[in-house]
Coordinates of C-alpha atoms in Angstrom, one line a residue:
M1 CA 148.7 95.1 27.0
I2 CA 145.1 96.2 26.8
T3 CA 146.3 99.6 25.6
E4 CA 148.3 97.9 22.9
L5 CA 145.1 96.6 21.4
A6 CA 143.6 100.0 21.3
T7 CA 146.7 101.2 19.4
R8 CA 147.1 105.0 19.3
R9 CA 143.6 105.6 18.1
P10 CA 141.0 106.8 20.6
S11 CA 138.3 105.4 18.3
A12 CA 139.8 101.9 18.6
D13 CA 139.8 102.1 22.4
A14 CA 136.2 103.2 22.2
C15 CA 135.3 100.3 20.0
L16 CA 136.6 97.9 22.7
T17 CA 135.1 99.6 25.7
E18 CA 131.7 99.9 24.0
R19 CA 131.6 96.1 23.7
E20 CA 133.1 95.4 27.1
T21 CA 130.9 94.0 29.9
L22 CA 132.4 94.7 33.3
Q23 CA 132.5 91.8 35.7
H24 CA 133.7 91.2 39.3
R25 CA 134.8 87.7 40.0
P26 CA 135.8 86.3 43.4
A27 CA 139.0 84.3 44.0
G28 CA 138.5 80.7 42.9
T29 CA 136.2 81.5 39.9
I30 CA 136.9 79.5 36.8
L31 CA 136.7 81.9 33.8
F32 CA 137.1 79.2 31.1
N33 CA 138.1 75.6 30.9
E34 CA 140.8 73.8 28.9
G35 CA 139.2 72.2 25.8
E36 CA 136.1 74.4 25.7
Q37 CA 135.4 76.6 22.8
P38 CA 136.2 80.2 23.6
R39 CA 133.3 82.5 24.4
G40 CA 135.3 85.7 24.2
I41 CA 138.3 87.6 25.6
Y42 CA 138.9 88.9 29.1
L43 CA 140.6 92.2 29.8
I44 CA 142.0 92.1 33.3
H45 CA 141.5 95.4 35.1
S46 CA 142.6 94.2 38.5
G47 CA 143.5 91.0 40.2
T48 CA 145.5 87.9 39.4
I49 CA 144.5 84.9 37.3
E50 CA 146.4 81.6 36.9
L51 CA 146.4 79.6 33.6
L52 CA 146.4 75.9 34.3
M53 CA 146.9 72.8 32.2
R54 CA 146.1 69.2 33.3
A55 CA 149.2 66.9 33.2
R56 CA 149.1 63.3 32.1
N57 CA 148.7 62.2 35.7
G58 CA 145.7 64.4 36.2
D59 CA 147.4 67.0 38.3
W60 CA 147.0 70.7 37.5
K61 CA 150.2 72.5 36.4
R62 CA 150.4 76.3 36.5
M63 CA 151.6 77.6 33.1
R64 CA 151.6 81.3 34.0
T65 CA 149.8 84.0 35.8
A66 CA 148.1 87.0 34.4
S67 CA 147.3 90.3 36.0
S68 CA 146.1 93.9 35.4
G69 CA 146.6 94.9 31.8
D70 CA 146.7 91.3 30.4
I71 CA 144.2 89.8 28.0
L72 CA 143.1 86.2 28.3
G73 CA 141.6 84.1 25.5
L74 CA 142.9 86.1 22.6
E75 CA 144.8 83.2 21.1
S76 CA 141.8 80.9 21.1
V77 CA 139.4 83.5 19.8
V78 CA 141.6 84.6 16.9
S79 CA 142.5 81.0 15.9
L80 CA 139.0 79.6 16.4
R81 CA 140.5 76.8 18.5
A82 CA 139.5 75.4 21.9
N83 CA 141.0 77.0 25.0
D84 CA 144.5 75.6 25.7
A85 CA 144.3 76.1 29.4
T86 CA 141.9 76.7 32.3
A87 CA 141.8 80.2 33.8
R88 CA 141.1 80.5 37.5
A89 CA 141.1 83.7 39.6
I90 CA 143.7 83.6 42.3
T91 CA 142.4 86.9 43.8
S92 CA 139.2 88.7 43.3
C93 CA 139.3 90.3 39.9
D94 CA 137.7 93.1 38.0
L95 CA 137.4 92.1 34.3
G96 CA 136.1 93.3 31.0
F97 CA 134.6 90.6 28.8
I98 CA 134.0 91.0 25.1
E99 CA 132.1 88.2 23.4
R100 CA 133.9 86.4 20.6
E101 CA 131.6 87.5 17.7
S102 CA 131.7 91.1 19.0
F103 CA 135.5 91.1 19.2
L104 CA 135.8 89.6 15.7
R105 CA 133.5 92.4 14.4
V106 CA 135.8 95.0 16.1
L107 CA 138.7 93.5 14.1
D108 CA 136.7 93.7 10.9
E109 CA 135.7 97.3 11.6
S110 CA 139.1 98.5 12.8
P111 CA 141.8 96.8 10.8
A112 CA 144.5 98.9 12.6
I113 CA 143.9 96.7 15.7
W114 CA 145.2 93.6 13.9
F115 CA 148.8 94.8 14.1
S116 CA 148.5 95.0 17.9
V117 CA 146.8 91.6 18.0
L118 CA 149.7 90.2 16.0
R119 CA 152.2 91.8 18.4
L120 CA 150.4 90.3 21.4
L121 CA 150.2 86.9 19.9
S122 CA 153.9 87.0 19.0
Q123 CA 154.8 88.0 22.6
G124 CA 152.9 84.9 23.7
V125 CA 154.8 82.7 21.3
N126 CA 158.1 84.1 22.5
A127 CA 157.1 83.6 26.2
S128 CA 156.3 80.0 25.4
Y129 CA 159.7 79.5 23.8
D130 CA 161.4 81.0 26.9
S131 CA 159.5 78.6 29.1
L132 CA 160.4 75.6 27.0
R133 CA 164.0 76.8 27.0
N134 CA 164.0 77.0 30.8
V135 CA 162.6 73.5 31.1
A136 CA 165.1 72.1 28.7
Q137 CA 168.0 73.8 30.5
A138 CA 166.8 72.6 33.9
R139 CA 166.8 69.0 32.6
A140 CA 170.2 69.2 31.0

């Protein structure tokens, strides 16, 4: 998925990697919390991260897991909305972090990246529909 953002242009890939800050996070690290304003996007280079939402009863519910090649925080950064979930590292992770303002500048400077962003966001919407369909079928 990371390569989708870079499209087929090496210059777009360079725009992202120039702004990326590499980080190593141990298992258990919270990258961001549900309800917080997004600070940026995370490019997962290695490791596994779970996305959690708090249920009405206060328990955490795993919505999905993300791994190498996935991007976290894209939806919130693009929509300028608070994070919809909490992201917690299941394993130690190597990540690239791009601050929100820096990423939005990349989009302004490289409009070709927008189509890839749109595709990734659409895939996320479709995955959500699949999850809802599975829940509805399980209850039927």
